[in-house]
mmCIF file of C-alpha atoms in Angstrom:
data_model
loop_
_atom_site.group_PDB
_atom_site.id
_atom_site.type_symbol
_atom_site.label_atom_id
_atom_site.label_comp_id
_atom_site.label_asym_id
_atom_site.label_seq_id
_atom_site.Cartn_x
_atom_site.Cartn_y
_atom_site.Cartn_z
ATOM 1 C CA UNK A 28 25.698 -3.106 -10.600
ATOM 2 C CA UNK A 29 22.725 -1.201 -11.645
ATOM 3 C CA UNK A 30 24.065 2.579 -13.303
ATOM 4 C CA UNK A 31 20.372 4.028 -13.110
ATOM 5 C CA UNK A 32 20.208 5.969 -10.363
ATOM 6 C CA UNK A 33 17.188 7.894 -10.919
ATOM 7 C CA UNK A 34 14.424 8.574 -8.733
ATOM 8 C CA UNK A 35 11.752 7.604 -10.573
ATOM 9 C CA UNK A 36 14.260 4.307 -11.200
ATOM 10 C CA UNK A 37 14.215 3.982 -7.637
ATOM 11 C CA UNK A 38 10.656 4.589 -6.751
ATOM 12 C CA UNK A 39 9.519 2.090 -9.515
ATOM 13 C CA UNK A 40 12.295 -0.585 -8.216
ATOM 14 C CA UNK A 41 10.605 -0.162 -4.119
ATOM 15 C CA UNK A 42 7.173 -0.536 -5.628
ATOM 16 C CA UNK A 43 8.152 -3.707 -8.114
ATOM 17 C CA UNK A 44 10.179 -5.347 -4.529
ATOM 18 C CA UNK A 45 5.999 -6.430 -3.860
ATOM 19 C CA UNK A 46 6.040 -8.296 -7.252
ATOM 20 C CA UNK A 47 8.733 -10.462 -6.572
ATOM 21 C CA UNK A 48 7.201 -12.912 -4.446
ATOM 22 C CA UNK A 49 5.332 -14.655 -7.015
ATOM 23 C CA UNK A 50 2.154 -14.576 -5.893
ATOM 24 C CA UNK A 51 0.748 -13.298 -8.648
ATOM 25 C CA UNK A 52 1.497 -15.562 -10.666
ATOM 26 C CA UNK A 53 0.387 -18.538 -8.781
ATOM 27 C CA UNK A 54 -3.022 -17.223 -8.265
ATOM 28 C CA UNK A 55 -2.940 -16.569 -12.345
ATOM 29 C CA UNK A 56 -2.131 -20.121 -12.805
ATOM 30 C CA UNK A 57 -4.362 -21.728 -10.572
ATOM 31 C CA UNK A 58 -7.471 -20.048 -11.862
ATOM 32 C CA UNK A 59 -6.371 -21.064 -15.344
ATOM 33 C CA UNK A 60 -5.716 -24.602 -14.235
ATOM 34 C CA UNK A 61 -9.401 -23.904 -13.013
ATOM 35 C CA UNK A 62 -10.611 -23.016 -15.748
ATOM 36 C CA UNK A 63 -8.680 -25.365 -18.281
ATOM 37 C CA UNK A 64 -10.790 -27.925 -15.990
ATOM 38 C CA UNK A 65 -13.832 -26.213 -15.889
ATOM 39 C CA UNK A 66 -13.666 -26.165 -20.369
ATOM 40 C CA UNK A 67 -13.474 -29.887 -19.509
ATOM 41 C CA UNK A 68 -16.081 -30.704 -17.477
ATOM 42 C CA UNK A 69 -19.022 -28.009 -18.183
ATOM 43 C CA UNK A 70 -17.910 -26.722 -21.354
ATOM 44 C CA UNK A 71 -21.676 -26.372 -22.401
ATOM 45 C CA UNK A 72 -22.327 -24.034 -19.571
ATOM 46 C CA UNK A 73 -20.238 -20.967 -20.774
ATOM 47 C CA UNK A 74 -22.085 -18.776 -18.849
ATOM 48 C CA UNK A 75 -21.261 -20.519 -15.706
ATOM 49 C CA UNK A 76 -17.610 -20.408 -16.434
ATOM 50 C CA UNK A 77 -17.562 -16.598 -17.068
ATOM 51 C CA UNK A 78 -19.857 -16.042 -13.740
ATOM 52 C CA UNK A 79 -17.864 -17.992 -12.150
ATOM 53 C CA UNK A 80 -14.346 -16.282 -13.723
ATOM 54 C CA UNK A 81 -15.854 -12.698 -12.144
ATOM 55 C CA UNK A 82 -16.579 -13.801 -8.731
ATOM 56 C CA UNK A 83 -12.856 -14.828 -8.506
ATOM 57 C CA UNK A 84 -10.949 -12.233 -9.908
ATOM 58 C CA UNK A 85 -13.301 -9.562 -7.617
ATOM 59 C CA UNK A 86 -12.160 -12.127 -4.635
ATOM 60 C CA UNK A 87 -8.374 -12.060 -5.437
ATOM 61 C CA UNK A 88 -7.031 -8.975 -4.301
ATOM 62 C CA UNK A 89 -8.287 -9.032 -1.058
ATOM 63 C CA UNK A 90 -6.914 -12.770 -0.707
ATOM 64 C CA UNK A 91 -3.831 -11.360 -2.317
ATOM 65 C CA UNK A 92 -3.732 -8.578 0.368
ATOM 66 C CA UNK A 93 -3.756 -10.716 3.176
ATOM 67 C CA UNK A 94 -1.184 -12.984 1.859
ATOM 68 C CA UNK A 95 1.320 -10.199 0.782
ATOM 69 C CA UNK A 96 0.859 -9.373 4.768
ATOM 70 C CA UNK A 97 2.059 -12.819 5.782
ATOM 71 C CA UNK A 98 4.875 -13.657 3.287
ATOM 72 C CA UNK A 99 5.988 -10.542 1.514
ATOM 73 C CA UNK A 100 5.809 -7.789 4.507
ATOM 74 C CA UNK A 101 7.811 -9.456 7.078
ATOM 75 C CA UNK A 102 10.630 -10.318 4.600
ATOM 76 C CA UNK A 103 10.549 -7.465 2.684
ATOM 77 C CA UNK A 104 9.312 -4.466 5.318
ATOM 78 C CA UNK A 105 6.880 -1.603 4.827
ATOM 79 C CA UNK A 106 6.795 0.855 2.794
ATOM 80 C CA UNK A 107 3.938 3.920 2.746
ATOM 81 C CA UNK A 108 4.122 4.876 -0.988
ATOM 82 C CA UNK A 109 3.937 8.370 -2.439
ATOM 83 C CA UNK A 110 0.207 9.871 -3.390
ATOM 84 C CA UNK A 111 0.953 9.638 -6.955
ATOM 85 C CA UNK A 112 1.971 5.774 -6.664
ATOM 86 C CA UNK A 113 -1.291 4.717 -4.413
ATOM 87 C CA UNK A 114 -3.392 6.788 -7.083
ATOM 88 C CA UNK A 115 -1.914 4.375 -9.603
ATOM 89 C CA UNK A 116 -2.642 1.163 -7.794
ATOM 90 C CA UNK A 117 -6.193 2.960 -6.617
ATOM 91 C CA UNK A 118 -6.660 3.173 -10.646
ATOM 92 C CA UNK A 119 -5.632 -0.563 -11.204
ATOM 93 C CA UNK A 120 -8.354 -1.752 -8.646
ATOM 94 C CA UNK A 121 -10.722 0.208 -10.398
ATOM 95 C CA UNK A 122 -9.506 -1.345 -13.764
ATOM 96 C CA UNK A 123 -9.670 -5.440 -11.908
ATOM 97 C CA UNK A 124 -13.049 -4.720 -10.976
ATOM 98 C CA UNK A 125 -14.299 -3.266 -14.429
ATOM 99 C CA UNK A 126 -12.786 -6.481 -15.589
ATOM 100 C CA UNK A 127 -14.403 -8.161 -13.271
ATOM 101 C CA UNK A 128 -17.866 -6.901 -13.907
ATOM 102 C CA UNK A 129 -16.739 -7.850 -18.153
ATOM 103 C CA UNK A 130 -16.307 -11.132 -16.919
ATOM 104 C CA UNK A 131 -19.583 -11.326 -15.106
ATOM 105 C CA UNK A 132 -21.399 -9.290 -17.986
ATOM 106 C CA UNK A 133 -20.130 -11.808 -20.369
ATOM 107 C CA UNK A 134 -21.389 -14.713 -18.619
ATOM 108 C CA UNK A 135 -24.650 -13.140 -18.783
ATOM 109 C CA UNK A 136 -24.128 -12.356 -22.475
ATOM 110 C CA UNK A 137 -23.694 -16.036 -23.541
ATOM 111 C CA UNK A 138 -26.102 -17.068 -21.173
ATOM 112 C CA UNK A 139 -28.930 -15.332 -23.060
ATOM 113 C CA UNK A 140 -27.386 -16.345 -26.687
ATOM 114 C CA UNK A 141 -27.440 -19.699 -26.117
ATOM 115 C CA UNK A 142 -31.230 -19.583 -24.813
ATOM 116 C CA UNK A 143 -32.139 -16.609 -28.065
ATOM 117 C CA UNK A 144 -29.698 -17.580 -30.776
ATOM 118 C CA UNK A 145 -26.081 -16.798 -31.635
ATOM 119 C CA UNK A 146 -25.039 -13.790 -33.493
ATOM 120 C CA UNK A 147 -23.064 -14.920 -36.217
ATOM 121 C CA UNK A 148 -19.991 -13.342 -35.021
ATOM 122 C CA UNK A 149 -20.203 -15.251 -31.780
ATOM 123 C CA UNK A 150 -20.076 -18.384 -33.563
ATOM 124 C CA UNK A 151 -16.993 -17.154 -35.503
ATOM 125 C CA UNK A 152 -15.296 -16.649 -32.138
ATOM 126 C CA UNK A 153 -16.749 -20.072 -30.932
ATOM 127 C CA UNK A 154 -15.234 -22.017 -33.688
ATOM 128 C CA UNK A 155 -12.334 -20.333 -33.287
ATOM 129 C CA UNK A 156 -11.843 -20.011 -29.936
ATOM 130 C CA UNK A 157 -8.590 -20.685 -29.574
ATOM 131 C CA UNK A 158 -7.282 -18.080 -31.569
ATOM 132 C CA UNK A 159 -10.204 -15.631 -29.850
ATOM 133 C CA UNK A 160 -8.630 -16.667 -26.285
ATOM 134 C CA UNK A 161 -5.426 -16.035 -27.514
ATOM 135 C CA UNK A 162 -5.673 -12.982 -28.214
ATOM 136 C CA UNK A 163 -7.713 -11.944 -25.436
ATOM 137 C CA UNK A 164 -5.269 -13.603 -23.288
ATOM 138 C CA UNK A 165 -2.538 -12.149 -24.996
ATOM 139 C CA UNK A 166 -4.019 -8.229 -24.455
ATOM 140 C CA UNK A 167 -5.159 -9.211 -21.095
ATOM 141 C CA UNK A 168 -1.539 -10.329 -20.058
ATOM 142 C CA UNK A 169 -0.098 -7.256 -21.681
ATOM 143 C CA UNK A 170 -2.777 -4.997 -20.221
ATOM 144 C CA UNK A 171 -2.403 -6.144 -16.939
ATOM 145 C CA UNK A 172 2.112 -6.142 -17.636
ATOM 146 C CA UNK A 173 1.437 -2.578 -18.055
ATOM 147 C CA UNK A 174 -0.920 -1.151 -15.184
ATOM 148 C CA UNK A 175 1.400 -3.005 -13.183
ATOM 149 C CA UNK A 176 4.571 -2.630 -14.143
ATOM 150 C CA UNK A 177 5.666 -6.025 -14.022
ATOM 151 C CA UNK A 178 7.744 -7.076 -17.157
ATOM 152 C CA UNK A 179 7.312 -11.212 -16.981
ATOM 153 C CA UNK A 180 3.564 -10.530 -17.883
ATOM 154 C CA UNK A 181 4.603 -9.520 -21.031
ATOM 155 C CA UNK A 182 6.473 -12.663 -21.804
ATOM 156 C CA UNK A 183 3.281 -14.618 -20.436
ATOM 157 C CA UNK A 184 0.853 -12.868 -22.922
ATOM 158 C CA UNK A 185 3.615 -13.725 -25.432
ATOM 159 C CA UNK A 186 3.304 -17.434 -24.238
ATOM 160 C CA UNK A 187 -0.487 -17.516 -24.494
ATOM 161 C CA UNK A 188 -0.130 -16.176 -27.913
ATOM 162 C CA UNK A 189 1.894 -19.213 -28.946
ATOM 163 C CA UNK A 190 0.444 -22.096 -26.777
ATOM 164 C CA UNK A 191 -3.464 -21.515 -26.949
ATOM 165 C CA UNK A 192 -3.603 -21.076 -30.997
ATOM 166 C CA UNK A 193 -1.154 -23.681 -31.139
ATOM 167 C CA UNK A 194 -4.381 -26.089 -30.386
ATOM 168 C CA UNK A 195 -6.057 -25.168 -33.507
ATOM 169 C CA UNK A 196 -3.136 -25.952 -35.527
ATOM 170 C CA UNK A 197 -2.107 -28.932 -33.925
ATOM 171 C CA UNK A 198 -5.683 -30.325 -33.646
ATOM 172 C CA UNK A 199 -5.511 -31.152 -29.863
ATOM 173 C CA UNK A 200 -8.162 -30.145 -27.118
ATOM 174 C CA UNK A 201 -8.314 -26.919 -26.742
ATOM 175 C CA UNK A 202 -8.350 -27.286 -22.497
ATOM 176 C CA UNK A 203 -5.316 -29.418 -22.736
ATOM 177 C CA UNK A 204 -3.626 -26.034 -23.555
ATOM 178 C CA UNK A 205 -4.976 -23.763 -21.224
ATOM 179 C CA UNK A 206 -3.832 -26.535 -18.499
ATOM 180 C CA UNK A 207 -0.677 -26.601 -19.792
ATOM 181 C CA UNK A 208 -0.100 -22.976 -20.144
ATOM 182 C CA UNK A 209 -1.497 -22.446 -16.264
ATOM 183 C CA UNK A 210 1.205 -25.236 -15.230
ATOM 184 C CA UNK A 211 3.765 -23.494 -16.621
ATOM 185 C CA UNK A 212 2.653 -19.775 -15.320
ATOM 186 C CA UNK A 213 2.711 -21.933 -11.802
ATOM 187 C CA UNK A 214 6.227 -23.347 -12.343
ATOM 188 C CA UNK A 215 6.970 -19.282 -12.967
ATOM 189 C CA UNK A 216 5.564 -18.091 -10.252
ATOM 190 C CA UNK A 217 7.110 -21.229 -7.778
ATOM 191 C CA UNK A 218 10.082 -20.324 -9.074
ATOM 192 C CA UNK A 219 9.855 -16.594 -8.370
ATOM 193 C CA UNK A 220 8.409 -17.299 -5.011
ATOM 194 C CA UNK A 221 11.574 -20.134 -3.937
ATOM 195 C CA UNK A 222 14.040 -17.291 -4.995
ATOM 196 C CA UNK A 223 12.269 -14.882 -3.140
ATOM 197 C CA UNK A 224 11.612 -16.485 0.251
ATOM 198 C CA UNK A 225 15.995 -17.417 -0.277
ATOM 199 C CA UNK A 226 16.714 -14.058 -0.696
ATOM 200 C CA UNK A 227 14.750 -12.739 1.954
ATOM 201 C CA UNK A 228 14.585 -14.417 4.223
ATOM 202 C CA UNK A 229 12.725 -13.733 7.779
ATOM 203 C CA UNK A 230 14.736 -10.932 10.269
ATOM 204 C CA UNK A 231 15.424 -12.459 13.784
ATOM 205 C CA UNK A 232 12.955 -10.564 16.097
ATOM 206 C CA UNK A 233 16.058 -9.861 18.061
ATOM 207 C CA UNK A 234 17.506 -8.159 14.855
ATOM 208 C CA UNK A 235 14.253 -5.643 15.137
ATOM 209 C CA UNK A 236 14.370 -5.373 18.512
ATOM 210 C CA UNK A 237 18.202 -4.590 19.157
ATOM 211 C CA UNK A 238 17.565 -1.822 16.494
ATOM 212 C CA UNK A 239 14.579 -0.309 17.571
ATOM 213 C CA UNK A 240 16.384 -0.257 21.108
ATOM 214 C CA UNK A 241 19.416 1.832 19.398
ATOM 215 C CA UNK A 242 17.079 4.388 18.559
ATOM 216 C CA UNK B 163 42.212 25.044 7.379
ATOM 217 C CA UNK B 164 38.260 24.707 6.694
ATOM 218 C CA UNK B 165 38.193 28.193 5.858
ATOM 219 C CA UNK B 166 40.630 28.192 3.228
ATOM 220 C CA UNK B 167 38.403 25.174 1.330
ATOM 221 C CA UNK B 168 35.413 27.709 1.870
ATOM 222 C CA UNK B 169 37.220 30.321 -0.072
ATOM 223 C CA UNK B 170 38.115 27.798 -2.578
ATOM 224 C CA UNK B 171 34.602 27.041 -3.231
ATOM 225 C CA UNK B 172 33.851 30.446 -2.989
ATOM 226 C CA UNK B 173 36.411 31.732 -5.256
ATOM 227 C CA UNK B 174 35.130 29.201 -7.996
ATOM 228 C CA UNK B 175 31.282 29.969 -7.158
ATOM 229 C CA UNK B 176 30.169 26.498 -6.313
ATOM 230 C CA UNK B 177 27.581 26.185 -4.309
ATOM 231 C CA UNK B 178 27.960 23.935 -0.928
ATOM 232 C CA UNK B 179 27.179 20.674 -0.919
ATOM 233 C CA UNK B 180 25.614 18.825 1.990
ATOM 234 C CA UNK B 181 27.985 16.839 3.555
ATOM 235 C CA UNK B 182 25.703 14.832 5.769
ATOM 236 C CA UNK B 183 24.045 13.797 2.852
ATOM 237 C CA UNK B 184 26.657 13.883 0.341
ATOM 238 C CA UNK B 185 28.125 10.367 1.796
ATOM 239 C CA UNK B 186 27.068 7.889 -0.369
ATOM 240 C CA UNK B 187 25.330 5.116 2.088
ATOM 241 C CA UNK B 188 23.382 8.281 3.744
ATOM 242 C CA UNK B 189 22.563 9.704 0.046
ATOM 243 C CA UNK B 190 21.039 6.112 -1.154
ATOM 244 C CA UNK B 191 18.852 6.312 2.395
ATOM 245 C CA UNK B 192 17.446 9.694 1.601
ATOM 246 C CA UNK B 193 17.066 9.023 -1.770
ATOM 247 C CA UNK B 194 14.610 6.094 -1.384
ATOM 248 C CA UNK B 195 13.043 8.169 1.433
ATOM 249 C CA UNK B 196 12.756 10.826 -0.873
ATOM 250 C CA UNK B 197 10.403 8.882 -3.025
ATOM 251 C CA UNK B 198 8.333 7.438 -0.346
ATOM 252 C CA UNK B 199 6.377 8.920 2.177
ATOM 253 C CA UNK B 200 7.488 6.439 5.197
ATOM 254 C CA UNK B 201 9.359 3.081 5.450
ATOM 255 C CA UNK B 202 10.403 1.065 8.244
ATOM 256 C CA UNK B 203 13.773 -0.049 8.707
ATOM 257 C CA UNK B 204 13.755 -3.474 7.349
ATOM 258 C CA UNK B 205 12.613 -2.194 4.264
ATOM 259 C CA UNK B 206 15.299 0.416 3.720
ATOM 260 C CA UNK B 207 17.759 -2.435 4.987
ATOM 261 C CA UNK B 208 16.555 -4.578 1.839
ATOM 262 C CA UNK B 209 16.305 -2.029 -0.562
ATOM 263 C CA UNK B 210 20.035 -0.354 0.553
ATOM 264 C CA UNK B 211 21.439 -3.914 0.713
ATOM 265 C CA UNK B 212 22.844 -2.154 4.033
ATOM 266 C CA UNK B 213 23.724 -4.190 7.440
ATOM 267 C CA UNK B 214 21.461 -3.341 10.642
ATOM 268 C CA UNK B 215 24.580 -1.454 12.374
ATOM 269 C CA UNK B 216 25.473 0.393 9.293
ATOM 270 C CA UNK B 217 21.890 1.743 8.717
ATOM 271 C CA UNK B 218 21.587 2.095 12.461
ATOM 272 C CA UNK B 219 24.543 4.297 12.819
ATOM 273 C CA UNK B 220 23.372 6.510 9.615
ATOM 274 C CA UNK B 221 19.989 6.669 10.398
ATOM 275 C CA UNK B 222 21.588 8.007 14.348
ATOM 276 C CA UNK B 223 23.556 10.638 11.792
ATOM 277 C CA UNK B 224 20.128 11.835 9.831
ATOM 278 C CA UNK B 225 18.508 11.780 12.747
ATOM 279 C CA UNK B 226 20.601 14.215 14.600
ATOM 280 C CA UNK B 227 20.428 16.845 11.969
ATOM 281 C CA UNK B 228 16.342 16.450 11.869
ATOM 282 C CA UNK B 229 16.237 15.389 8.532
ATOM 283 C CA UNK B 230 14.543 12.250 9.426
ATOM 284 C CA UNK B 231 11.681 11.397 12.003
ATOM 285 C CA UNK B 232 12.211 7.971 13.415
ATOM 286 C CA UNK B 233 8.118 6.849 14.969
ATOM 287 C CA UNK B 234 6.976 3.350 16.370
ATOM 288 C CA UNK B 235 3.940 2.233 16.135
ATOM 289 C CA UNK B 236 2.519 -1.090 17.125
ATOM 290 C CA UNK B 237 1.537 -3.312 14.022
ATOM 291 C CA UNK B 238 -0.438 -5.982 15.298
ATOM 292 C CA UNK B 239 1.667 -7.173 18.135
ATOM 293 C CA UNK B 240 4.960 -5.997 17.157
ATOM 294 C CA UNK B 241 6.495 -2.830 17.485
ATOM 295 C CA UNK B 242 7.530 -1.344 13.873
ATOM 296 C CA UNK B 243 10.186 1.412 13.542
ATOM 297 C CA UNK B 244 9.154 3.967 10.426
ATOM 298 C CA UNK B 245 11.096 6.570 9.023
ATOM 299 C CA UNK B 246 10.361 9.118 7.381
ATOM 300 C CA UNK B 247 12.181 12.524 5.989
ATOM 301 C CA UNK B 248 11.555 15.763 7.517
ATOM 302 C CA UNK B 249 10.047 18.675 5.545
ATOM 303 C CA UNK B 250 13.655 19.780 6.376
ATOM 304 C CA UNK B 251 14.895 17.020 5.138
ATOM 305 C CA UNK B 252 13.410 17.085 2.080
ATOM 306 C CA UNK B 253 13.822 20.971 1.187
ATOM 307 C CA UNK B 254 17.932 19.549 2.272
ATOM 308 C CA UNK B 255 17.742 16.840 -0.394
ATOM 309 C CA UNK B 256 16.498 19.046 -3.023
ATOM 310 C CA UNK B 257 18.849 21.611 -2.346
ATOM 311 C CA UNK B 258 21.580 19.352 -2.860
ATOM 312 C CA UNK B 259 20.536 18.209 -6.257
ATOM 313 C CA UNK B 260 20.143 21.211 -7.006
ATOM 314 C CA UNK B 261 23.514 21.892 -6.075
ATOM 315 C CA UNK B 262 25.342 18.797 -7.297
ATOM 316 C CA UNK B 263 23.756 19.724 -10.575
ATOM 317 C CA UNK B 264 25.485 22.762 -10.484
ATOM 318 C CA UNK B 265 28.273 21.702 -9.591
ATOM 319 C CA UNK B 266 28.447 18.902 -12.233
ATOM 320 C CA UNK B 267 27.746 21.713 -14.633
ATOM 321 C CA UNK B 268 30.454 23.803 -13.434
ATOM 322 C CA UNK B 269 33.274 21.163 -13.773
ATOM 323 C CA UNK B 270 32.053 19.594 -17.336
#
């Protein structure tokens, strides 16, 4: 039985309810699936990779949205959150699209390097860019853990932190890794969405009815 | 025999508590209304862990008093039952803290 009783306790464990679907976490792993592939295929055009890495994560939420209306809602009802917790997620849209612009920016960015010549820090990172993406990834993860409250993206940061720089030390292909670590971020979020659907599952419209009738 | 518990409380100086909300299954659904500005009834039925009657008959209880609106509005094609608490309701929920807190203090 949970002891914490307080409000803010409560109010944070109604707004995490929406994480528990999964769905997160399956559109995570598929766009690094994507992109593992991508690092396969066109790993000389960066720039493409990073332009294409923007245009997605500006599209997710509102594909997010719509599926959160079809799976999570009806099993999980609706809720109109307080001012101070739509502020919040009003804040983390702002923060997915400044990332999203990064991404875009940074497409440009090695776009023009590789037609002007690469700053010798940029070919540091290149070299290394396993350990570069891991951290990234790793801040990223955490970063986006924190606006959102959602613990597990913690221990996925942690994950990218071991599995991507692992490649430089173990001498394999670097997109072997990133495939692997968006496999297992899918397995997560499967997992998380199986459980979910179990636990709740769909009311009987005759449930809703009956009790809207009551009223 | 009510009378004599009012002196009691009285006589120690606690302050009343809300009975209507002081029962636990009502104090958990004004409690996650408190933090919320609306929620329909399947939501507070997951989040409560409550059955449909249960919730029904408390939400009847709440509703009496005013401390809760009950609306429906159609979503789509469905009808959806929000609830939300009552300025009433709210000043009610605070005052009870308030009081519990008091209270609390008073017997520690």
């Amino acid at each position: 039985m949970n002891n914490k009783f307080g409000l803010k306790e409560l109010e944070k464990r109604s707004y995490l309810s929406y994480y528990k679907d999964g769905l997160i976490d399956l559109f995570i792993a598929v766009f690094i699936i994507f992109f593992g592939f991508g690092l396969m295929f066109i790993r000389e055009y960066w720039y493409i990779l990073f332009g294409g890495m923007g245009g997605v994560i500006a599209v997710i939420p509102s594909i997010l949205t719509s599926l959160k209306q079809k799976i999570t809602v009806p099993r999980i009802g609706h809720v109109d959150f307080s001012v101070g917790r739509k502020n919040k997620i009003n804040n983390n849209m702002i923060a997915l699209t400044a990332l999203a612009v990064l991404s875009a920016l940074s497409g440009l960015f090695t776009f023009i390097v590789s037609t002007e010549g690469i700053p010798s820090w940029f070919v540091f990172a290149l070299d290394n860019s396993s350990l570069t993406f891991g951290l990234l990834g790793a801040s990223l993860f955490g970063f986006i853990g924190y606006m959102y409250q959602i613990r597990r993206f913690f221990f996925y940061g942690l994950g990218i932190l071991i599995i991507l720089p692992s490649s430089y030390f173990m001498q394999t292909p670097f997109h072997f890794h990133i495939i692997l670590l968006g496999f297992i971020i899918l397995l997560s979020g499967v997992t998380y969405l199986s459980r979910f659907l179990r636990e709740y599952p769909k009311p009987s419209t005759d449930d809703l009815e009956t009790l809207s009738e009551k009223k | 025999m009510s009378k004599e518990k009012t002196d009691d409380q009285e006589l120690l100086g606690l302050p009343k508590i809300d009975k209507i909300i002081h029962e636990p299954a009502r104090l958990i659904i004004v409690a996650h209304l408190y933090v919320v500005e609306s929620a329909d009834f399947l939501f507070l039925k997951r989040q409560t862990g409550m059955s449909w009657g249960n919730l029904s008959t408390h939400m009847s209880k709440l509703e009496r008093v005013e401390y809760v609106k009950v609306s429906k509005e159609i979503v789509g094609k469905k009808i959806s039952t929000s609830v939300q608490l009552t300025d009433e309701g709210r000043s009610a929920f605070e005052e009870y803290r308030e009081n519990l807190r008091k209270v609390a203090e008073a017997l520690w």
